mmCIF file of C-alpha atoms and ligand atoms in Angstrom:
data_model
loop_
_atom_site.group_PDB
_atom_site.id
_atom_site.type_symbol
_atom_site.label_atom_id
_atom_site.label_comp_id
_atom_site.label_asym_id
_atom_site.label_seq_id
_atom_site.Cartn_x
_atom_site.Cartn_y
_atom_site.Cartn_z
ATOM 1 C CA MET Q 1 -9.876 -20.196 -15.130
ATOM 2 C CA PHE Q 2 -8.812 -22.989 -12.824
ATOM 3 C CA PHE Q 3 -11.468 -22.468 -10.154
ATOM 4 C CA THR Q 4 -14.900 -23.012 -11.571
ATOM 5 C CA SER Q 5 -16.744 -25.559 -9.507
ATOM 6 C CA LYS Q 6 -16.107 -24.165 -6.022
ATOM 7 C CA ILE Q 7 -19.100 -23.514 -3.804
ATOM 8 C CA LYS Q 8 -18.375 -20.111 -2.236
ATOM 9 C CA GLU Q 9 -21.365 -19.500 0.005
ATOM 10 C CA THR Q 10 -22.226 -21.476 3.128
ATOM 11 C CA GLU Q 11 -25.992 -21.371 3.104
ATOM 12 C CA HIS Q 12 -26.550 -24.343 5.402
ATOM 13 C CA MET Q 13 -24.651 -25.780 8.272
ATOM 14 C CA GLU Q 14 -24.581 -28.996 6.215
ATOM 15 C CA HIS Q 15 -22.136 -27.442 3.758
ATOM 16 C CA VAL Q 16 -18.950 -29.497 4.012
ATOM 17 C CA PHE Q 17 -15.687 -27.687 3.356
ATOM 18 C CA ASP Q 18 -12.656 -29.551 2.037
ATOM 19 C CA ILE Q 19 -10.308 -27.836 4.470
ATOM 20 C CA THR Q 20 -11.021 -25.790 7.578
ATOM 21 C CA VAL Q 21 -8.085 -23.728 8.796
ATOM 22 C CA ILE Q 22 -8.228 -22.818 12.481
ATOM 23 C CA GLY Q 23 -6.314 -19.591 13.111
ATOM 24 C CA GLY Q 24 -5.784 -16.547 10.892
ATOM 25 C CA GLY Q 25 -2.150 -15.763 11.727
ATOM 26 C CA PRO Q 26 0.459 -15.554 8.962
ATOM 27 C CA VAL Q 27 0.692 -19.318 8.617
ATOM 28 C CA GLY Q 28 -3.095 -19.850 8.760
ATOM 29 C CA MET Q 29 -3.577 -17.232 6.037
ATOM 30 C CA PHE Q 30 -0.915 -18.818 3.848
ATOM 31 C CA THR Q 31 -2.627 -22.181 4.404
ATOM 32 C CA ALA Q 32 -5.977 -20.789 3.232
ATOM 33 C CA PHE Q 33 -4.257 -19.261 0.197
ATOM 34 C CA TYR Q 34 -2.401 -22.433 -0.726
ATOM 35 C CA ALA Q 35 -5.496 -24.598 -0.268
ATOM 36 C CA GLY Q 36 -7.348 -22.181 -2.587
ATOM 37 C CA LEU Q 37 -4.547 -22.505 -5.084
ATOM 38 C CA ARG Q 38 -5.062 -26.283 -4.954
ATOM 39 C CA ASN Q 39 -8.747 -25.730 -5.818
ATOM 40 C CA ALA Q 40 -9.995 -26.665 -2.345
ATOM 41 C CA ASP Q 41 -13.175 -25.334 -0.764
ATOM 42 C CA VAL Q 42 -11.700 -23.523 2.237
ATOM 43 C CA HIS Q 43 -12.979 -22.064 5.491
ATOM 44 C CA LEU Q 44 -10.719 -20.061 7.820
ATOM 45 C CA ILE Q 45 -11.865 -19.408 11.392
ATOM 46 C CA GLU Q 46 -10.107 -16.803 13.572
ATOM 47 C CA SER Q 47 -10.893 -16.036 17.199
ATOM 48 C CA LEU Q 48 -9.795 -12.381 17.090
ATOM 49 C CA PRO Q 49 -11.776 -9.743 15.193
ATOM 50 C CA GLU Q 50 -8.742 -9.232 12.917
ATOM 51 C CA LEU Q 51 -6.488 -11.430 10.827
ATOM 52 C CA GLY Q 52 -2.731 -11.400 11.377
ATOM 53 C CA GLY Q 53 -2.031 -13.463 14.494
ATOM 54 C CA GLN Q 54 1.013 -12.496 16.533
ATOM 55 C CA THR Q 55 2.435 -10.472 13.659
ATOM 56 C CA GLY Q 56 -0.643 -8.283 13.274
ATOM 57 C CA ALA Q 57 -1.535 -7.942 16.947
ATOM 58 C CA LEU Q 58 1.799 -7.952 18.724
ATOM 59 C CA TYR Q 59 4.336 -6.347 16.408
ATOM 60 C CA PRO Q 60 2.646 -4.673 13.430
ATOM 61 C CA GLU Q 61 5.257 -1.911 13.249
ATOM 62 C CA LYS Q 62 8.323 -4.110 13.738
ATOM 63 C CA GLU Q 63 10.563 -4.821 10.761
ATOM 64 C CA ILE Q 64 10.892 -8.535 9.999
ATOM 65 C CA TYR Q 65 14.156 -9.583 8.376
ATOM 66 C CA ASP Q 66 13.797 -13.344 7.942
ATOM 67 C CA VAL Q 67 10.952 -13.876 5.479
ATOM 68 C CA ALA Q 68 12.268 -15.150 2.149
ATOM 69 C CA GLY Q 69 12.034 -12.657 -0.693
ATOM 70 C CA PHE Q 70 11.775 -9.586 1.533
ATOM 71 C CA PRO Q 71 15.050 -7.926 2.650
ATOM 72 C CA HIS Q 72 12.822 -6.480 5.380
ATOM 73 C CA ILE Q 73 9.114 -5.968 5.780
ATOM 74 C CA LYS Q 74 6.946 -4.422 8.501
ATOM 75 C CA GLY Q 75 4.679 -6.842 10.330
ATOM 76 C CA LYS Q 76 1.506 -5.098 9.237
ATOM 77 C CA LEU Q 77 2.586 -5.012 5.590
ATOM 78 C CA LEU Q 78 3.323 -8.727 5.622
ATOM 79 C CA VAL Q 79 -0.153 -9.310 7.070
ATOM 80 C CA GLN Q 80 -1.745 -7.140 4.362
ATOM 81 C CA GLN Q 81 0.140 -8.980 1.618
ATOM 82 C CA LEU Q 82 -0.837 -12.379 3.007
ATOM 83 C CA GLU Q 83 -4.463 -11.317 3.271
ATOM 84 C CA SER Q 84 -4.575 -10.025 -0.288
ATOM 85 C CA GLN Q 85 -2.833 -13.190 -1.559
ATOM 86 C CA MET Q 86 -5.349 -15.350 0.327
ATOM 87 C CA ARG Q 87 -8.459 -13.400 -0.711
ATOM 88 C CA ALA Q 88 -7.617 -13.935 -4.400
ATOM 89 C CA PHE Q 89 -9.192 -17.375 -3.945
ATOM 90 C CA ASP Q 90 -12.197 -16.099 -2.013
ATOM 91 C CA PRO Q 91 -12.133 -18.483 0.949
ATOM 92 C CA GLN Q 92 -14.907 -18.336 3.522
ATOM 93 C CA ILE Q 93 -13.496 -16.280 6.430
ATOM 94 C CA THR Q 94 -15.153 -16.275 9.840
ATOM 95 C CA LEU Q 95 -13.681 -13.784 12.331
ATOM 96 C CA ASP Q 96 -14.269 -13.157 16.034
ATOM 97 C CA THR Q 97 -15.126 -16.831 16.447
ATOM 98 C CA ALA Q 98 -13.124 -19.327 18.495
ATOM 99 C CA VAL Q 99 -13.079 -23.017 17.692
ATOM 100 C CA THR Q 100 -13.889 -24.962 20.825
ATOM 101 C CA ASN Q 101 -14.119 -28.554 19.611
ATOM 102 C CA ILE Q 102 -13.455 -30.871 16.662
ATOM 103 C CA ALA Q 103 -15.592 -34.036 16.689
ATOM 104 C CA GLN Q 104 -15.740 -36.908 14.205
ATOM 105 C CA ALA Q 105 -19.104 -37.036 12.402
ATOM 106 C CA GLY Q 106 -18.939 -40.024 10.040
ATOM 107 C CA ASP Q 107 -16.227 -39.269 7.499
ATOM 108 C CA GLN Q 108 -16.428 -35.547 8.290
ATOM 109 C CA PHE Q 109 -15.474 -33.314 11.160
ATOM 110 C CA LYS Q 110 -18.005 -31.322 13.113
ATOM 111 C CA ILE Q 111 -16.309 -28.101 14.171
ATOM 112 C CA THR Q 112 -17.895 -26.359 17.108
ATOM 113 C CA THR Q 113 -17.156 -22.678 17.582
ATOM 114 C CA SER Q 114 -18.206 -19.955 19.979
ATOM 115 C CA LYS Q 115 -20.937 -18.980 17.492
ATOM 116 C CA ALA Q 116 -21.930 -21.824 15.138
ATOM 117 C CA THR Q 117 -21.135 -25.340 13.995
ATOM 118 C CA TYR Q 118 -19.398 -26.104 10.717
ATOM 119 C CA TYR Q 119 -18.458 -29.252 8.820
ATOM 120 C CA SER Q 120 -15.279 -30.138 7.028
ATOM 121 C CA LYS Q 121 -13.505 -33.080 5.398
ATOM 122 C CA SER Q 122 -10.190 -32.074 6.941
ATOM 123 C CA VAL Q 123 -8.871 -29.599 9.493
ATOM 124 C CA ILE Q 124 -5.588 -27.701 9.672
ATOM 125 C CA ILE Q 125 -4.792 -26.292 13.094
ATOM 126 C CA ALA Q 126 -2.769 -23.054 12.884
ATOM 127 C CA ILE Q 127 -3.520 -21.563 16.288
ATOM 128 C CA GLY Q 128 0.037 -20.533 17.105
ATOM 129 C CA ASN Q 129 0.549 -20.616 20.834
ATOM 130 C CA GLY Q 130 -3.189 -20.367 21.348
ATOM 131 C CA ALA Q 131 -5.076 -17.317 22.423
ATOM 132 C CA PHE Q 132 -2.479 -14.767 23.496
ATOM 133 C CA ALA Q 133 -2.487 -11.782 25.827
ATOM 134 C CA PRO Q 134 0.200 -9.302 26.933
ATOM 135 C CA ARG Q 135 1.833 -9.804 30.323
ATOM 136 C CA LYS Q 136 0.498 -6.968 32.459
ATOM 137 C CA LEU Q 137 2.179 -4.689 34.989
ATOM 138 C CA ALA Q 138 2.616 -6.520 38.277
ATOM 139 C CA PHE Q 139 0.812 -3.947 40.451
ATOM 140 C CA ASP Q 140 -2.732 -2.588 40.526
ATOM 141 C CA TYR Q 141 -3.467 0.660 38.744
ATOM 142 C CA ASP Q 142 -6.506 2.451 37.372
ATOM 143 C CA SER Q 143 -7.470 0.344 34.330
ATOM 144 C CA ARG Q 144 -8.960 3.435 32.660
ATOM 145 C CA LEU Q 145 -5.374 4.401 31.835
ATOM 146 C CA ASP Q 146 -5.181 1.411 29.463
ATOM 147 C CA HIS Q 147 -5.376 2.340 25.758
ATOM 148 C CA HIS Q 148 -4.939 6.017 26.660
ATOM 149 C CA GLN Q 149 -1.730 6.408 28.593
ATOM 150 C CA VAL Q 150 -0.743 2.798 29.129
ATOM 151 C CA ASP Q 151 -0.313 0.630 26.025
ATOM 152 C CA TYR Q 152 0.526 -3.039 25.630
ATOM 153 C CA PHE Q 153 0.426 -2.952 21.802
ATOM 154 C CA VAL Q 154 1.569 -0.348 19.308
ATOM 155 C CA HIS Q 155 -1.289 0.102 16.864
ATOM 156 C CA ASP Q 156 -0.142 3.280 15.179
ATOM 157 C CA LEU Q 157 3.213 5.036 15.474
ATOM 158 C CA ASP Q 158 1.464 8.386 15.143
ATOM 159 C CA ASP Q 159 -0.079 7.819 18.596
ATOM 160 C CA TYR Q 160 3.395 8.603 20.011
ATOM 161 C CA LYS Q 161 4.265 11.557 17.822
ATOM 162 C CA ASP Q 162 5.946 14.398 19.773
ATOM 163 C CA LEU Q 163 5.138 12.795 23.140
ATOM 164 C CA ASP Q 164 7.290 11.905 26.137
ATOM 165 C CA VAL Q 165 7.237 8.116 26.070
ATOM 166 C CA ALA Q 166 8.462 5.508 28.558
ATOM 167 C CA ILE Q 167 9.008 1.899 27.574
ATOM 168 C CA ALA Q 168 9.083 -0.835 30.219
ATOM 169 C CA GLY Q 169 10.983 -4.008 29.387
ATOM 170 C CA GLY Q 170 14.421 -5.332 28.549
ATOM 171 C CA GLY Q 171 13.915 -7.753 25.673
ATOM 172 C CA ASP Q 172 14.238 -7.548 21.904
ATOM 173 C CA SER Q 173 10.875 -5.961 21.449
ATOM 174 C CA ALA Q 174 11.377 -3.229 24.086
ATOM 175 C CA VAL Q 175 14.735 -2.292 22.557
ATOM 176 C CA ASP Q 176 13.257 -2.271 19.018
ATOM 177 C CA TRP Q 177 10.381 -0.045 20.132
ATOM 178 C CA ALA Q 178 12.706 2.365 21.913
ATOM 179 C CA LEU Q 179 14.765 2.746 18.728
ATOM 180 C CA THR Q 180 11.713 3.050 16.483
ATOM 181 C CA LEU Q 181 9.886 5.550 18.686
ATOM 182 C CA ASN Q 182 13.022 7.636 19.171
ATOM 183 C CA ASP Q 183 12.503 9.032 15.656
ATOM 184 C CA ILE Q 184 8.868 9.899 16.368
ATOM 185 C CA ALA Q 185 8.432 10.782 20.040
ATOM 186 C CA LYS Q 186 9.668 13.939 21.767
ATOM 187 C CA SER Q 187 11.636 11.826 24.240
ATOM 188 C CA VAL Q 188 12.033 8.121 24.950
ATOM 189 C CA THR Q 189 12.989 6.534 28.281
ATOM 190 C CA ILE Q 190 13.500 2.790 28.564
ATOM 191 C CA ILE Q 191 13.117 1.244 32.029
ATOM 192 C CA HIS Q 192 14.509 -2.195 32.811
ATOM 193 C CA ARG Q 193 15.050 -3.977 36.094
ATOM 194 C CA ARG Q 194 18.441 -5.327 34.998
ATOM 195 C CA ASP Q 195 21.494 -3.479 33.720
ATOM 196 C CA LYS Q 196 21.747 -5.680 30.639
ATOM 197 C CA PHE Q 197 19.233 -5.770 27.781
ATOM 198 C CA ARG Q 198 18.407 -9.020 25.997
ATOM 199 C CA GLY Q 199 18.028 -7.530 22.496
ATOM 200 C CA LEU Q 200 20.160 -8.190 19.423
ATOM 201 C CA GLU Q 201 23.729 -7.031 20.115
ATOM 202 C CA SER Q 202 23.651 -4.495 17.287
ATOM 203 C CA SER Q 203 20.330 -3.059 18.519
ATOM 204 C CA VAL Q 204 21.536 -2.830 22.130
ATOM 205 C CA LYS Q 205 24.689 -1.038 20.949
ATOM 206 C CA GLN Q 206 22.529 1.383 18.963
ATOM 207 C CA LEU Q 207 20.369 1.954 22.058
ATOM 208 C CA MET Q 208 23.332 2.673 24.325
ATOM 209 C CA THR Q 209 24.851 5.167 21.890
ATOM 210 C CA SER Q 210 21.545 6.933 21.175
ATOM 211 C CA ASN Q 211 19.988 9.839 23.063
ATOM 212 C CA ILE Q 212 17.403 7.483 24.606
ATOM 213 C CA ASN Q 213 17.239 7.845 28.385
ATOM 214 C CA VAL Q 214 18.212 4.412 29.780
ATOM 215 C CA LYS Q 215 16.910 3.895 33.310
ATOM 216 C CA THR Q 216 18.404 0.720 34.830
ATOM 217 C CA PRO Q 217 18.171 -1.202 37.117
ATOM 218 C CA PHE Q 218 14.739 0.133 38.032
ATOM 219 C CA LEU Q 219 11.436 -1.539 38.771
ATOM 220 C CA LEU Q 220 8.054 0.063 38.099
ATOM 221 C CA GLU Q 221 6.166 0.303 41.375
ATOM 222 C CA GLY Q 222 3.096 2.406 40.689
ATOM 223 C CA LEU Q 223 1.247 4.621 38.235
ATOM 224 C CA GLY Q 224 -0.870 7.706 38.685
ATOM 225 C CA LEU Q 225 -1.827 10.953 37.040
ATOM 226 C CA ASP Q 226 -0.089 14.215 37.825
ATOM 227 C CA ASP Q 227 -1.554 17.261 36.111
ATOM 228 C CA GLY Q 228 -2.537 15.237 33.026
ATOM 229 C CA LYS Q 229 0.832 13.492 32.798
ATOM 230 C CA LEU Q 230 1.447 9.888 33.705
ATOM 231 C CA LYS Q 231 3.565 9.624 36.851
ATOM 232 C CA ILE Q 232 5.597 6.409 37.017
ATOM 233 C CA ASP Q 233 6.956 5.495 40.444
ATOM 234 C CA LEU Q 234 10.267 3.673 40.237
ATOM 235 C CA LYS Q 235 12.387 1.772 42.708
ATOM 236 C CA LYS Q 236 16.065 1.071 42.194
ATOM 237 C CA MET Q 237 16.768 -2.654 42.429
ATOM 238 C CA LYS Q 238 18.562 -3.883 45.571
ATOM 239 C CA SER Q 239 18.373 -0.427 47.135
ATOM 240 C CA ASP Q 240 15.922 1.845 48.927
ATOM 241 C CA ASP Q 241 16.245 4.576 46.303
ATOM 242 C CA HIS Q 242 13.049 5.765 44.667
ATOM 243 C CA ASP Q 243 12.511 7.918 41.642
ATOM 244 C CA ALA Q 244 9.603 9.146 39.530
ATOM 245 C CA LEU Q 245 9.144 9.872 35.865
ATOM 246 C CA LEU Q 246 6.533 12.073 34.182
ATOM 247 C CA VAL Q 247 5.575 11.021 30.653
ATOM 248 C CA ASP Q 248 2.621 11.166 28.266
ATOM 249 C CA LYS Q 249 2.524 7.468 27.530
ATOM 250 C CA LEU Q 250 3.913 4.191 28.858
ATOM 251 C CA LEU Q 251 4.426 1.229 26.533
ATOM 252 C CA VAL Q 252 4.732 -2.017 28.487
ATOM 253 C CA ASN Q 253 6.780 -4.738 26.801
ATOM 254 C CA TYR Q 254 6.904 -7.600 29.264
ATOM 255 C CA GLY Q 255 6.162 -10.292 26.693
ATOM 256 C CA PHE Q 256 3.020 -12.306 26.262
ATOM 257 C CA THR Q 257 1.213 -15.214 27.790
ATOM 258 C CA SER Q 258 -0.598 -17.645 25.586
ATOM 259 C CA ASP Q 259 -3.258 -20.169 26.367
ATOM 260 C CA SER Q 260 -3.534 -23.308 24.301
ATOM 261 C CA ARG Q 261 -5.392 -25.362 26.937
ATOM 262 C CA ILE Q 262 -8.306 -25.764 24.530
ATOM 263 C CA LEU Q 263 -6.124 -28.243 22.579
ATOM 264 C CA ARG Q 264 -6.423 -30.756 25.410
ATOM 265 C CA GLN Q 265 -10.084 -31.168 24.523
ATOM 266 C CA TRP Q 266 -9.431 -32.001 20.861
ATOM 267 C CA ALA Q 267 -8.257 -35.587 21.456
ATOM 268 C CA ILE Q 268 -4.964 -35.180 19.613
ATOM 269 C CA ASP Q 269 -1.525 -36.081 20.884
ATOM 270 C CA LEU Q 270 0.380 -33.111 22.271
ATOM 271 C CA GLN Q 271 4.035 -32.427 22.981
ATOM 272 C CA GLY Q 272 3.856 -30.083 25.938
ATOM 273 C CA THR Q 273 1.450 -27.417 24.780
ATOM 274 C CA ASP Q 274 2.041 -28.013 21.041
ATOM 275 C CA VAL Q 275 0.422 -30.403 18.571
ATOM 276 C CA LEU Q 276 2.541 -33.426 17.712
ATOM 277 C CA VAL Q 277 2.652 -34.021 13.939
ATOM 278 C CA ASP Q 278 4.239 -36.581 11.595
ATOM 279 C CA ASN Q 279 6.182 -35.787 8.434
ATOM 280 C CA HIS Q 280 2.933 -35.008 6.579
ATOM 281 C CA MET Q 281 2.127 -32.452 9.301
ATOM 282 C CA GLN Q 282 -0.690 -34.813 10.310
ATOM 283 C CA THR Q 283 -1.691 -35.152 13.952
ATOM 284 C CA SER Q 284 -2.536 -38.390 15.735
ATOM 285 C CA ARG Q 285 -6.035 -38.042 14.209
ATOM 286 C CA PRO Q 286 -6.116 -38.695 10.436
ATOM 287 C CA LEU Q 287 -7.061 -35.651 8.338
ATOM 288 C CA ILE Q 288 -6.366 -33.259 11.207
ATOM 289 C CA TYR Q 289 -3.107 -31.405 10.579
ATOM 290 C CA SER Q 290 -1.169 -28.663 12.292
ATOM 291 C CA VAL Q 291 1.203 -26.033 10.872
ATOM 292 C CA GLY Q 292 3.037 -22.974 12.154
ATOM 293 C CA ASP Q 293 3.764 -22.289 15.791
ATOM 294 C CA SER Q 294 1.144 -24.786 16.993
ATOM 295 C CA ALA Q 295 2.876 -27.757 15.304
ATOM 296 C CA TYR Q 296 5.663 -29.715 16.964
ATOM 297 C CA TYR Q 297 8.157 -32.171 15.453
ATOM 298 C CA ASN Q 298 11.752 -32.911 16.283
ATOM 299 C CA GLY Q 299 13.844 -29.887 15.285
ATOM 300 C CA LYS Q 300 10.893 -27.495 15.058
ATOM 301 C CA VAL Q 301 11.773 -23.795 14.801
ATOM 302 C CA LYS Q 302 8.913 -21.396 15.548
ATOM 303 C CA LEU Q 303 9.311 -18.843 12.789
ATOM 304 C CA ILE Q 304 7.092 -17.556 10.007
ATOM 305 C CA ALA Q 305 9.414 -18.998 7.361
ATOM 306 C CA SER Q 306 9.280 -22.519 8.818
ATOM 307 C CA GLY Q 307 5.482 -22.290 9.159
ATOM 308 C CA PHE Q 308 5.118 -21.311 5.502
ATOM 309 C CA GLY Q 309 7.251 -24.297 4.494
ATOM 310 C CA GLU Q 310 4.988 -26.699 6.391
ATOM 311 C CA VAL Q 311 1.839 -25.563 4.595
ATOM 312 C CA PRO Q 312 2.170 -27.306 1.166
ATOM 313 C CA THR Q 313 2.996 -30.585 2.916
ATOM 314 C CA ALA Q 314 -0.196 -30.470 5.007
ATOM 315 C CA VAL Q 315 -2.530 -29.166 2.289
ATOM 316 C CA ASN Q 316 -1.324 -31.542 -0.423
ATOM 317 C CA HIS Q 317 -1.508 -34.543 1.874
ATOM 318 C CA ALA Q 318 -5.040 -33.610 2.975
ATOM 319 C CA LEU Q 319 -6.231 -33.225 -0.618
ATOM 320 C CA GLU Q 320 -4.495 -36.401 -1.825
ATOM 321 C CA THR Q 321 -6.253 -38.277 0.983
ATOM 322 C CA ILE Q 322 -9.688 -36.750 0.366
ATOM 323 C CA TYR Q 323 -9.469 -36.880 -3.445
ATOM 324 C CA PRO Q 324 -7.024 -39.657 -4.355
ATOM 325 C CA GLU Q 325 -8.191 -39.523 -7.977
ATOM 326 C CA ARG Q 326 -7.578 -35.793 -8.366
ATOM 327 C CA LYS Q 327 -4.162 -35.028 -9.778
ATOM 328 C CA GLN Q 328 -3.114 -31.410 -10.005
ATOM 329 C CA PRO Q 329 0.019 -29.699 -11.248
ATOM 330 C CA LEU Q 330 2.385 -28.837 -8.410
ATOM 331 C CA HIS Q 331 3.730 -25.505 -9.607
ATOM 332 C CA SER Q 332 1.617 -22.391 -9.191
ATOM 333 C CA THR Q 333 2.738 -21.114 -12.619
ATOM 334 C CA SER Q 334 0.952 -24.009 -14.315
ATOM 335 C CA LEU Q 335 -2.188 -23.203 -12.303
ATOM 336 C CA PHE Q 336 -2.289 -19.538 -13.250
ATOM 337 C CA ASN Q 337 -1.460 -19.931 -16.958
HETATM 338 C C1 FAD Z 1 7.364 -9.941 19.482
HETATM 339 C C2 FAD Z 1 7.526 -11.028 18.453
HETATM 340 C C3 FAD Z 1 8.391 -10.830 17.397
HETATM 341 C C4 FAD Z 1 8.533 -11.835 16.421
HETATM 342 N N1 FAD Z 1 9.400 -11.628 15.393
HETATM 343 C C5 FAD Z 1 9.518 -12.558 14.414
HETATM 344 C C6 FAD Z 1 10.383 -12.349 13.303
HETATM 345 O O1 FAD Z 1 11.047 -11.324 13.196
HETATM 346 N N2 FAD Z 1 10.446 -13.348 12.348
HETATM 347 C C7 FAD Z 1 9.718 -14.510 12.438
HETATM 348 O O2 FAD Z 1 9.795 -15.355 11.540
HETATM 349 N N3 FAD Z 1 8.916 -14.735 13.491
HETATM 350 C C8 FAD Z 1 8.795 -13.800 14.480
HETATM 351 N N4 FAD Z 1 7.968 -14.035 15.544
HETATM 352 C C9 FAD Z 1 7.265 -15.326 15.594
HETATM 353 C C10 FAD Z 1 6.093 -15.318 14.603
HETATM 354 O O3 FAD Z 1 5.225 -14.232 14.896
HETATM 355 C C11 FAD Z 1 5.332 -16.633 14.687
HETATM 356 O O4 FAD Z 1 6.209 -17.672 14.300
HETATM 357 C C12 FAD Z 1 4.126 -16.597 13.750
HETATM 358 O O5 FAD Z 1 3.223 -15.601 14.130
HETATM 359 C C13 FAD Z 1 3.419 -17.959 13.754
HETATM 360 O O6 FAD Z 1 2.307 -17.828 12.922
HETATM 361 P P1 FAD Z 1 1.027 -18.772 13.146
HETATM 362 O O7 FAD Z 1 0.068 -18.363 12.084
HETATM 363 O O8 FAD Z 1 1.472 -20.167 13.260
HETATM 364 O O9 FAD Z 1 0.485 -18.386 14.610
HETATM 365 P P2 FAD Z 1 -0.041 -17.013 15.230
HETATM 366 O O10 FAD Z 1 0.589 -15.852 14.601
HETATM 367 O O11 FAD Z 1 0.097 -17.180 16.702
HETATM 368 O O12 FAD Z 1 -1.582 -16.993 14.849
HETATM 369 C C14 FAD Z 1 -2.465 -17.904 15.428
HETATM 370 C C15 FAD Z 1 -3.874 -17.356 15.302
HETATM 371 O O13 FAD Z 1 -4.797 -18.354 15.758
HETATM 372 C C16 FAD Z 1 -5.824 -17.712 16.478
HETATM 373 N N5 FAD Z 1 -6.434 -18.686 17.401
HETATM 374 C C17 FAD Z 1 -5.912 -19.177 18.556
HETATM 375 N N6 FAD Z 1 -6.760 -20.051 19.105
HETATM 376 C C18 FAD Z 1 -7.849 -20.103 18.271
HETATM 377 C C19 FAD Z 1 -9.086 -20.835 18.299
HETATM 378 N N7 FAD Z 1 -9.358 -21.709 19.276
HETATM 379 N N8 FAD Z 1 -9.997 -20.619 17.301
HETATM 380 C C20 FAD Z 1 -9.735 -19.749 16.288
HETATM 381 N N9 FAD Z 1 -8.583 -19.051 16.216
HETATM 382 C C21 FAD Z 1 -7.646 -19.235 17.186
HETATM 383 C C22 FAD Z 1 -5.122 -16.585 17.208
HETATM 384 O O14 FAD Z 1 -6.025 -15.551 17.566
HETATM 385 C C23 FAD Z 1 -4.114 -16.123 16.157
HETATM 386 O O15 FAD Z 1 -4.628 -15.082 15.357
HETATM 387 C C24 FAD Z 1 7.806 -13.057 16.528
HETATM 388 C C25 FAD Z 1 6.926 -13.259 17.595
HETATM 389 C C26 FAD Z 1 6.779 -12.253 18.549
HETATM 390 C C27 FAD Z 1 5.832 -12.475 19.702
#
């Protein structure tokens, strides 16, 4: 077998990994896989308790149509496949742990996290847009409704089965959820403050010709409980008209905010809030790389497919720099045979 001399267990903080991947989104997981494939000793650190990044946390049930080799694949299935591909090489995976600093320690990096300190010969930053959170409703309401009657993420479609569901939002995601839940819920109402939706034209057309109740242009003003049902107070835009809707659940789809301010403390050059990289995906600090949504170069497109493409460039350059004498075959077929 190709992997014989790898040290798998970190028994001491002095253990020095070849590559530490920061972020366990789709691109971070593919990085850990590919580095394993190249026989590297890999550590992946993820701040959330689960792997999957935006795909796993924000749109697990959405169909993705632009990942090569899959005509379409659900977000959560792509995450499962990436995880199983990555785990074949048994990388060290540390979850629920945020990286807070990367400091030079001789020819190594000292990586400080919310829980412990680790060492590595190189670092690949795959933190996407940083720690992300859903944009909340703009008014105060009883926070005990969250996770019961007010959702910001869809974790399981069965949670909506045979229920009266309202969806707030007018973007791609809100339209996709309305169409998806229409096959599962008893009724679906989509509420948007404008008359026009920003989704894909074909999806918007499907929405407008479906039996989904389209409530526009209305603004959500308040939430309360009415005999066990969720009462949503609505106000018609540019008018004094008010309305109310009784549903079992409200799914809010106002997009997400992300926070990548931590990057400012890592002494690397940034382009806005993203990490500036060269054509090896290397940052302004040698042996620190960035891939996926966190990386910026001229012409960058923030998609899973582009992130995957950046990974071999970063990993191979890191390993060639750390082990200039080590030559490995480039094609995975020659590694597995
Ligand atoms: C609603 C929606 C729909 C989308 N649809 C598509 C689509 O159809 N096709 C497509 O190609 N792309 C789509 N995208 C974009 C796609 O999800 C991203 O391009 C992709 O997730 C980028 O992967 P990543 O691994 O670079 O970053 P992310 O997925 O953002 O993962 C980054 C990970 O890093 C972790 N992290 C952040 N800070 C730290 C830290 N300090 N320490 C440790 N861990 C940290 C985060 O918790 C996160 O898990 C969509 C995005 C959204 C929001």
